[in-house]
Amino acid sequence: MIPLHEAQETVLAGCAPLTPQQVTYTEMAGRVLDQDVVAFEDVPPFRNTAVDGYAVRAIDAEQVPVELVVVDTLAAGAEPKIAMNAGEAIRIMTGAPLPNGADAVVMVEDTERVGESHVRILRSAKIHDGVRDAGSDVRAGETVFVRGTVLNAAGIGVLASVNARTVRAFPRARVALLSTGDELVVDGSPLRIGQIRESNLTMLHSMIAATGCEVINLGVIRDDEEELEHVLREVTERCDAIVTSGGVSMGDFDVVKAVLSKIATMQWMQMAIKPAKPFAFGQLQSSDDRTIPIFGLPGNPVSSLISYELLARPALRKMMGHTENLMRPAIRAVLNSPLKRKQDGKIHFMRVFGEFAEDGRLHVRDSGPQGSHQLASTAMANGLAYVPDGNGLLAGDEVSVYLLG
Ligand code: AMP
Ligand code: MG
């Protein structure tokens, strides 16, 4: 058995970041920038009003109430035609440029219209009230994002506001996914003895998509070496990574093992963790000579999920340009129930459900039975507790928990 961290290092070392590309706004979400972004324009581009109201000279609105002559109306998008003089006001809408002569805006709620031509100001104004300066969000020449930034929704909005219409960013990894096993039924038909319903494909599809990758779902491949080899070779030209489920342990019909040993450079690992001891990692050359990492996950559903989380997901994030938070964040939590285990030289990852309590700390309890085929209790979990080798932990003990999405 090898320690988990050694397996993680091997996997990360074998996965290089993909070649960056130019992307447009609709493709940017969640991508990692491969460039600094410098703003060439001020945001906002001109001094404007933050409120609907009346542009005034603050000096005219110091003593209130006071009546001013309304000399113009400015909508957002309108260009001011006249400057303001003493004793005057201009009706103005949020976002409209501040007219020359004005140095404050009184919001409409603090005014009263007096006939067509006058407005009564009810609250005294100070210089700059209700005014947004040019460049008060972003200044021309400013570096708004550095290389390595992960673009979130607000970030994409900022890029639009500075007119960065395309940026160079890391692509989404195209991940081919397949499951193996003659016992697996996918079409909803009644189960014969020995058959079970396929669940890993469905589960992993959503996990890979949630990682930010494109999924190429190849479905269930029979335990047939020739067919599996054909499918794997064919998919290399249109994918960046391959995730397989099942067939990587010590069984007689572990076809993934047989085929990958032949066509790829593989490492068959027995990791010192439970569940998810067997794991395979390797590389396959594509027909266009790219190196395609292969993640061979075990078939037991919980093992599949946990090895995806601990090994495949961080590596796929690295391929997509992430350098930080490759792993889920871990937090020190308080145990509300014991986590029993036996000494076996392995780290146990136990599924837990946690909630923040009034003491400001995360309190967790096991989410149900912990067998590697027991996916239902995993569905109830929102964390993976790291239980070191030994006899387990007691209620009240501290435990490290990886927070699942
Ligand atoms: P394997 O890793 O192929 O030896 O499979 C280990 C266990 O996981 C066996 O009980 C399989 O029936 C089960 N299994 C394998 N693949 C899947 C799958 N895609 N969905 C549900 N169970 C699976
Ligand atoms: Mg199998």
Coordinates of N, CA, C and O in Angstrom, one line a residue, residues 132-274:
R132 N -21.2 60.0 -8.5 CA -20.2 58.9 -8.7 C -19.1 59.4 -9.7 O -19.4 59.9 -10.8
D133 N -17.8 59.4 -9.2 CA -16.8 59.9 -10.1 C -16.4 59.0 -11.2 O -16.5 57.8 -11.0
A134 N -15.9 59.5 -12.3 CA -15.3 58.7 -13.3 C -14.1 57.9 -12.7 O -13.4 58.4 -11.9
G135 N -14.1 56.6 -13.1 CA -13.0 55.8 -12.6 C -13.1 55.4 -11.1 O -12.2 54.8 -10.6
S136 N -14.3 55.6 -10.5 CA -14.4 55.2 -9.1 C -14.6 53.7 -8.9 O -14.5 53.2 -7.8
D137 N -14.9 53.0 -10.0 CA -14.9 51.5 -9.9 C -13.6 51.0 -10.4 O -12.9 50.3 -9.6
V138 N -13.2 51.3 -11.6 CA -11.9 50.9 -12.2 C -11.3 52.0 -12.9 O -12.0 52.8 -13.6
R139 N -10.0 52.2 -12.7 CA -9.2 53.3 -13.3 C -8.6 52.8 -14.6 O -8.0 51.7 -14.6
A140 N -8.6 53.6 -15.6 CA -7.8 53.3 -16.8 C -6.3 53.0 -16.4 O -5.8 53.8 -15.6
G141 N -5.7 52.0 -17.0 CA -4.3 51.7 -16.7 C -4.2 50.7 -15.5 O -3.1 50.1 -15.3
E142 N -5.3 50.5 -14.8 CA -5.2 49.6 -13.6 C -5.2 48.1 -14.1 O -5.9 47.8 -15.0
T143 N -4.5 47.3 -13.4 CA -4.6 45.8 -13.6 C -5.8 45.3 -12.8 O -5.8 45.3 -11.6
V144 N -6.8 44.9 -13.5 CA -8.0 44.5 -12.8 C -7.9 43.1 -12.4 O -8.4 42.7 -11.3
F145 N -7.3 42.2 -13.2 CA -7.1 40.8 -12.8 C -5.7 40.3 -13.2 O -5.2 40.7 -14.2
V146 N -5.1 39.5 -12.3 CA -3.8 38.9 -12.7 C -4.0 37.5 -13.2 O -5.1 36.9 -12.9
R147 N -3.0 37.1 -13.9 CA -3.0 35.7 -14.4 C -3.3 34.7 -13.2 O -2.8 34.9 -12.1
G148 N -4.1 33.7 -13.5 CA -4.4 32.8 -12.4 C -5.8 33.0 -11.7 O -6.3 32.2 -11.0
T149 N -6.3 34.2 -12.0 CA -7.6 34.5 -11.4 C -8.7 33.6 -12.0 O -8.8 33.3 -13.2
V150 N -9.6 33.1 -11.1 CA -10.7 32.3 -11.5 C -11.9 33.3 -11.8 O -12.3 34.0 -10.9
L151 N -12.4 33.2 -13.0 CA -13.5 34.2 -13.3 C -14.8 33.8 -12.8 O -15.4 32.7 -13.1
N152 N -15.3 34.6 -11.9 CA -16.7 34.3 -11.4 C -17.6 35.3 -12.1 O -17.2 36.1 -13.0
A153 N -18.9 35.3 -11.7 CA -19.9 36.1 -12.4 C -19.5 37.6 -12.4 O -19.6 38.3 -13.4
A154 N -19.2 38.1 -11.2 CA -18.9 39.5 -11.1 C -17.6 39.8 -11.9 O -17.6 40.9 -12.6
G155 N -16.7 38.9 -12.0 CA -15.5 39.1 -12.8 C -15.8 39.2 -14.2 O -15.2 40.0 -14.9
I156 N -16.7 38.4 -14.7 CA -17.1 38.5 -16.1 C -17.8 39.8 -16.4 O -17.5 40.5 -17.4
G157 N -18.5 40.3 -15.4 CA -19.2 41.6 -15.6 C -18.1 42.7 -15.6 O -18.2 43.6 -16.4
V158 N -17.1 42.6 -14.8 CA -16.0 43.6 -14.8 C -15.3 43.6 -16.2 O -15.0 44.6 -16.8
L159 N -15.0 42.4 -16.7 CA -14.4 42.3 -18.0 C -15.3 43.0 -19.1 O -14.8 43.8 -19.9
A160 N -16.6 42.8 -19.0 CA -17.5 43.5 -19.9 C -17.4 45.0 -19.7 O -17.4 45.8 -20.7
S161 N -17.3 45.5 -18.5 CA -17.4 46.9 -18.2 C -16.1 47.6 -18.7 O -16.1 48.8 -19.0
V162 N -15.0 46.8 -18.8 CA -13.7 47.5 -19.3 C -13.5 47.1 -20.8 O -12.5 47.3 -21.3
N163 N -14.5 46.5 -21.4 CA -14.5 46.2 -22.8 C -13.4 45.1 -23.2 O -12.9 45.2 -24.3
A164 N -13.1 44.2 -22.2 CA -12.2 43.1 -22.5 C -13.0 42.0 -23.1 O -13.5 41.1 -22.4
R165 N -13.2 42.1 -24.4 CA -14.2 41.2 -25.1 C -13.8 39.8 -25.2 O -14.7 38.9 -25.2
T166 N -12.5 39.5 -25.3 CA -12.0 38.2 -25.2 C -10.8 38.2 -24.3 O -10.1 39.2 -24.2
V167 N -10.6 37.1 -23.6 CA -9.4 36.9 -22.8 C -8.8 35.6 -23.0 O -9.5 34.6 -23.5
R168 N -7.5 35.4 -22.7 CA -6.9 34.1 -22.9 C -7.0 33.4 -21.5 O -6.7 33.9 -20.5
A169 N -7.6 32.2 -21.6 CA -7.9 31.5 -20.4 C -7.7 30.0 -20.7 O -7.6 29.6 -21.9
F170 N -7.6 29.2 -19.6 CA -7.4 27.8 -19.8 C -8.8 27.2 -20.2 O -9.8 27.6 -19.7
P171 N -8.7 26.2 -21.1 CA -10.0 25.5 -21.5 C -10.6 24.6 -20.5 O -9.9 24.2 -19.5
R172 N -11.8 24.3 -20.7 CA -12.4 23.2 -19.9 C -11.8 21.9 -20.4 O -11.7 21.7 -21.6
A173 N -11.5 21.0 -19.4 CA -11.0 19.7 -19.9 C -12.2 18.9 -20.5 O -13.3 18.9 -19.9
R174 N -12.0 18.3 -21.6 CA -13.0 17.4 -22.1 C -12.7 16.0 -21.6 O -11.7 15.4 -21.9
V175 N -13.6 15.5 -20.8 CA -13.4 14.3 -20.0 C -14.2 13.1 -20.5 O -15.5 13.2 -20.5
A176 N -13.6 12.1 -21.1 CA -14.4 10.9 -21.5 C -14.6 10.0 -20.3 O -13.7 9.8 -19.5
L177 N -15.8 9.6 -20.2 CA -16.3 8.8 -19.0 C -16.9 7.5 -19.4 O -17.7 7.5 -20.3
L178 N -16.4 6.4 -18.8 CA -17.1 5.1 -19.1 C -17.1 4.3 -17.9 O -16.3 4.5 -17.0
S179 N -18.0 3.3 -17.9 CA -18.2 2.4 -16.8 C -18.1 1.0 -17.4 O -18.4 0.8 -18.6
T180 N -17.5 0.1 -16.6 CA -17.5 -1.3 -17.1 C -18.2 -2.3 -16.2 O -18.3 -2.0 -15.0
G181 N -18.6 -3.4 -16.7 CA -19.2 -4.4 -15.8 C -20.4 -5.0 -16.5 O -21.4 -4.3 -16.9
D182 N -20.3 -6.3 -16.7 CA -21.4 -7.1 -17.4 C -22.7 -7.1 -16.5 O -23.7 -7.5 -17.0
E183 N -22.5 -6.8 -15.2 CA -23.7 -6.9 -14.3 C -24.5 -5.6 -14.4 O -25.6 -5.6 -13.8
L184 N -24.1 -4.6 -15.1 CA -24.7 -3.3 -15.0 C -25.9 -3.1 -16.0 O -25.7 -3.4 -17.2
V185 N -27.0 -2.6 -15.5 CA -28.2 -2.4 -16.3 C -28.4 -0.9 -16.3 O -28.5 -0.3 -15.3
V186 N -28.6 -0.4 -17.5 CA -28.8 1.1 -17.7 C -30.1 1.4 -18.2 O -30.6 2.6 -18.2
D187 N -30.8 0.5 -18.8 CA -32.0 0.8 -19.6 C -33.4 0.7 -18.9 O -34.4 0.8 -19.4
G188 N -33.3 0.5 -17.5 CA -34.5 0.4 -16.8 C -35.2 -0.9 -16.8 O -36.3 -1.1 -16.2
S189 N -34.7 -1.9 -17.5 CA -35.4 -3.2 -17.6 C -35.3 -4.0 -16.3 O -34.4 -3.7 -15.5
P190 N -36.2 -5.0 -16.1 CA -36.2 -5.7 -14.9 C -34.8 -6.4 -14.6 O -34.2 -6.8 -15.6
L191 N -34.4 -6.5 -13.4 CA -33.1 -7.1 -13.1 C -33.2 -8.6 -13.0 O -34.0 -9.2 -12.4
R192 N -32.3 -9.3 -13.7 CA -32.1 -10.7 -13.5 C -31.2 -10.9 -12.4 O -30.5 -10.0 -11.9
I193 N -31.1 -12.1 -11.8 CA -30.2 -12.4 -10.7 C -28.8 -12.1 -11.1 O -28.4 -12.4 -12.2
G194 N -28.1 -11.4 -10.3 CA -26.7 -11.0 -10.6 C -26.5 -9.7 -11.2 O -25.5 -9.1 -11.2
Q195 N -27.6 -9.1 -11.7 CA -27.6 -7.8 -12.2 C -27.8 -6.7 -11.2 O -28.6 -6.9 -10.3
I196 N -27.2 -5.5 -11.4 CA -27.6 -4.3 -10.6 C -27.7 -3.1 -11.5 O -27.3 -3.2 -12.7
R197 N -28.3 -2.1 -11.0 CA -28.5 -0.9 -11.8 C -27.2 -0.1 -11.8 O -26.5 0.0 -10.7
E198 N -26.8 0.4 -12.9 CA -25.6 1.3 -13.0 C -25.9 2.5 -12.3 O -26.9 3.2 -12.4
S199 N -24.9 2.9 -11.4 CA -25.1 4.2 -10.8 C -23.9 5.2 -10.9 O -24.0 6.4 -10.8
N200 N -22.7 4.6 -11.1 CA -21.5 5.4 -11.1 C -21.5 6.4 -12.3 O -21.0 7.5 -12.1
L201 N -21.9 6.0 -13.5 CA -21.9 6.9 -14.6 C -22.6 8.1 -14.4 O -22.2 9.2 -14.6
T202 N -23.8 7.9 -13.9 CA -24.7 9.1 -13.6 C -24.1 10.0 -12.6 O -24.1 11.2 -12.7
M203 N -23.6 9.4 -11.5 CA -23.0 10.1 -10.4 C -21.7 10.9 -10.9 O -21.6 12.1 -10.7
L204 N -20.8 10.1 -11.6 CA -19.6 10.8 -12.0 C -19.8 11.8 -13.1 O -19.1 12.8 -13.1
H205 N -20.8 11.6 -13.9 CA -21.1 12.6 -14.9 C -21.4 14.0 -14.2 O -20.8 15.0 -14.6
S206 N -22.2 13.9 -13.2 CA -22.5 15.2 -12.5 C -21.3 15.7 -11.8 O -21.1 16.9 -11.7
M207 N -20.5 14.9 -11.2 CA -19.3 15.3 -10.5 C -18.3 16.0 -11.5 O -17.7 17.0 -11.1
I208 N -18.1 15.4 -12.6 CA -17.2 15.9 -13.6 C -17.7 17.2 -14.1 O -16.9 18.2 -14.3
A209 N -19.0 17.3 -14.4 CA -19.5 18.6 -14.9 C -19.4 19.6 -13.8 O -19.0 20.8 -14.1
A210 N -19.6 19.3 -12.5 CA -19.5 20.2 -11.4 C -18.0 20.7 -11.3 O -17.8 21.8 -10.7
T211 N -17.1 19.9 -11.7 CA -15.7 20.3 -11.7 C -15.4 21.4 -12.7 O -14.3 22.0 -12.7
G212 N -16.3 21.6 -13.7 CA -16.1 22.6 -14.7 C -15.7 22.0 -16.0 O -15.3 22.7 -16.9
C213 N -15.7 20.6 -16.1 CA -15.3 20.0 -17.3 C -16.5 19.7 -18.3 O -17.6 19.7 -17.9
E214 N -16.1 19.4 -19.5 CA -17.1 18.9 -20.5 C -17.1 17.4 -20.4 O -16.0 16.8 -20.3
V215 N -18.2 16.8 -20.3 CA -18.3 15.3 -20.2 C -18.6 14.7 -21.5 O -19.5 15.0 -22.2
I216 N -17.8 13.7 -21.9 CA -18.1 12.8 -23.1 C -18.5 11.5 -22.5 O -17.6 10.7 -22.1
N217 N -19.8 11.3 -22.4 CA -20.3 10.1 -21.7 C -20.4 8.9 -22.6 O -21.2 8.9 -23.5
L218 N -19.5 7.9 -22.5 CA -19.4 6.8 -23.4 C -20.3 5.6 -22.9 O -20.3 4.6 -23.6
G219 N -20.9 5.8 -21.8 CA -21.8 4.7 -21.3 C -21.1 3.5 -20.7 O -20.0 3.6 -20.3
V220 N -21.9 2.5 -20.6 CA -21.3 1.2 -20.1 C -20.7 0.4 -21.2 O -21.3 0.2 -22.2
I221 N -19.5 0.0 -21.0 CA -18.8 -0.9 -21.9 C -18.8 -2.3 -21.3 O -18.5 -2.4 -20.1
R222 N -19.1 -3.2 -22.1 CA -19.1 -4.6 -21.6 C -17.7 -5.0 -21.2 O -16.7 -4.4 -21.7
D223 N -17.6 -6.1 -20.4 CA -16.3 -6.6 -20.0 C -15.7 -7.4 -21.1 O -15.6 -8.6 -21.1
D224 N -15.3 -6.6 -22.2 CA -14.8 -7.3 -23.4 C -13.6 -6.4 -23.8 O -13.7 -5.2 -24.1
E225 N -12.5 -7.1 -23.8 CA -11.2 -6.4 -24.0 C -11.1 -5.6 -25.4 O -10.7 -4.5 -25.5
E226 N -11.6 -6.4 -26.4 CA -11.5 -5.8 -27.8 C -12.3 -4.5 -27.9 O -11.9 -3.5 -28.4
E227 N -13.6 -4.6 -27.4 CA -14.5 -3.5 -27.4 C -13.9 -2.3 -26.6 O -13.9 -1.1 -27.1
L228 N -13.4 -2.6 -25.4 CA -12.9 -1.5 -24.6 C -11.7 -0.8 -25.2 O -11.6 0.4 -25.3
E229 N -10.8 -1.6 -25.8 CA -9.6 -1.0 -26.5 C -10.1 -0.1 -27.6 O -9.5 1.0 -27.8
H230 N -11.0 -0.6 -28.4 CA -11.5 0.2 -29.5 C -12.1 1.6 -29.1 O -11.7 2.6 -29.6
V231 N -12.9 1.5 -28.0 CA -13.6 2.7 -27.5 C -12.5 3.7 -27.0 O -12.6 4.9 -27.3
L232 N -11.6 3.2 -26.2 CA -10.5 4.0 -25.6 C -9.7 4.7 -26.7 O -9.4 5.9 -26.7
R233 N -9.2 3.9 -27.7 CA -8.4 4.5 -28.7 C -9.1 5.5 -29.5 O -8.6 6.6 -29.9
E234 N -10.4 5.2 -29.8 CA -11.2 6.1 -30.7 C -11.4 7.5 -30.0 O -11.4 8.5 -30.6
V235 N -11.6 7.5 -28.6 CA -12.0 8.7 -27.9 C -10.8 9.6 -27.7 O -11.0 10.8 -27.5
T236 N -9.6 9.1 -27.8 CA -8.4 10.0 -27.4 C -8.3 11.2 -28.3 O -7.9 12.3 -27.8
E237 N -8.8 11.1 -29.5 CA -8.6 12.3 -30.4 C -9.6 13.4 -30.1 O -9.4 14.5 -30.5
R238 N -10.6 13.2 -29.2 CA -11.5 14.3 -28.9 C -11.7 14.5 -27.4 O -12.6 15.1 -26.9
C239 N -10.7 14.0 -26.6 CA -10.8 14.2 -25.2 C -9.4 14.6 -24.6 O -8.4 14.5 -25.3
D240 N -9.5 15.2 -23.4 CA -8.2 15.6 -22.7 C -7.9 14.7 -21.6 O -6.8 14.7 -21.0
A241 N -8.9 13.9 -21.1 CA -8.6 13.0 -20.0 C -9.7 11.9 -20.1 O -10.7 12.1 -20.7
I242 N -9.4 10.8 -19.4 CA -10.4 9.7 -19.4 C -10.6 9.2 -18.0 O -9.7 9.1 -17.2
V243 N -11.9 9.1 -17.6 CA -12.2 8.5 -16.3 C -13.0 7.2 -16.5 O -13.9 7.2 -17.3
T244 N -12.5 6.1 -15.9 CA -13.2 4.9 -16.0 C -13.6 4.4 -14.6 O -13.0 4.8 -13.6
S245 N -14.7 3.7 -14.6 CA -15.2 3.2 -13.3 C -15.2 1.6 -13.4 O -15.7 1.1 -14.4
G246 N -14.7 1.0 -12.4 CA -14.7 -0.5 -12.3 C -13.5 -1.1 -12.9 O -12.8 -0.5 -13.7
G247 N -13.3 -2.4 -12.6 CA -12.3 -3.2 -13.2 C -10.9 -2.9 -13.0 O -10.0 -3.2 -13.8
V248 N -10.6 -2.3 -11.8 CA -9.1 -2.0 -11.6 C -8.6 -2.7 -10.4 O -7.5 -2.5 -10.0
S249 N -9.3 -3.7 -9.8 CA -8.8 -4.3 -8.7 C -8.3 -5.7 -9.0 O -7.7 -5.9 -10.1
M250 N -8.5 -6.7 -8.2 CA -7.9 -8.0 -8.3 C -8.8 -9.1 -8.9 O -8.4 -10.2 -8.9
G251 N -9.9 -8.7 -9.5 CA -10.8 -9.7 -10.1 C -10.3 -10.3 -11.4 O -9.5 -9.8 -12.0
D252 N -10.9 -11.4 -11.7 CA -10.5 -12.2 -12.9 C -11.0 -11.5 -14.2 O -10.5 -11.7 -15.2
F253 N -12.0 -10.6 -14.0 CA -12.6 -10.0 -15.3 C -12.4 -8.5 -15.3 O -13.2 -7.8 -15.8
D254 N -11.3 -8.1 -14.6 CA -11.0 -6.7 -14.6 C -10.4 -6.2 -15.9 O -9.2 -6.1 -16.1
V255 N -11.3 -6.0 -16.9 CA -10.8 -5.8 -18.3 C -10.1 -4.4 -18.4 O -9.3 -4.3 -19.2
V256 N -10.5 -3.5 -17.6 CA -9.9 -2.2 -17.7 C -8.4 -2.4 -17.4 O -7.5 -1.8 -18.2
K257 N -8.1 -3.2 -16.5 CA -6.7 -3.5 -16.1 C -6.0 -4.1 -17.3 O -4.9 -3.7 -17.7
A258 N -6.6 -5.1 -17.9 CA -6.0 -5.9 -19.0 C -5.7 -5.0 -20.2 O -4.6 -4.9 -20.7
V259 N -6.7 -4.1 -20.5 CA -6.6 -3.3 -21.7 C -5.6 -2.2 -21.5 O -4.7 -1.9 -22.3
L260 N -5.8 -1.5 -20.4 CA -4.9 -0.3 -20.2 C -3.4 -0.7 -20.0 O -2.5 0.0 -20.4
S261 N -3.2 -1.9 -19.4 CA -1.8 -2.4 -19.3 C -1.2 -2.5 -20.6 O 0.0 -2.3 -20.8
K262 N -2.0 -2.8 -21.6 CA -1.5 -3.0 -23.0 C -1.3 -1.7 -23.7 O -0.3 -1.6 -24.4
I263 N -2.3 -0.8 -23.6 CA -2.2 0.4 -24.5 C -1.7 1.6 -23.9 O -1.5 2.6 -24.5
A264 N -1.6 1.6 -22.5 CA -1.2 2.9 -21.8 C -0.1 2.6 -20.9 O 0.2 1.4 -20.6
T265 N 0.6 3.7 -20.4 CA 1.5 3.5 -19.3 C 0.8 3.7 -18.0 O 0.3 4.8 -17.7
M266 N 0.7 2.6 -17.2 CA -0.2 2.7 -16.0 C 0.5 2.4 -14.7 O 1.5 1.7 -14.7
Q267 N 0.0 3.0 -13.7 CA 0.4 2.6 -12.3 C -0.8 2.1 -11.6 O -1.8 2.8 -11.5
W268 N -0.7 0.9 -11.2 CA -1.9 0.2 -10.4 C -1.6 0.4 -9.0 O -0.6 -0.2 -8.4
M269 N -2.3 1.2 -8.3 CA -2.0 1.5 -6.9 C -3.0 0.9 -6.0 O -4.1 0.7 -6.2
Q270 N -2.4 0.5 -4.8 CA -3.2 0.1 -3.7 C -2.9 1.2 -2.6 O -1.8 1.3 -2.1
M271 N -3.9 2.1 -2.4 CA -3.6 3.2 -1.5 C -4.0 2.9 -0.1 O -5.0 2.1 0.1
A272 N -3.3 3.5 0.9 CA -3.6 3.2 2.3 C -4.8 4.0 2.8 O -4.6 4.8 3.7
I273 N -5.9 3.9 2.1 CA -7.1 4.6 2.5 C -8.3 3.6 2.4 O -8.2 2.6 1.7
K274 N -9.3 3.9 3.1 CA -10.6 3.2 3.1 C -11.7 4.1 3.1 O -11.8 5.0 4.0

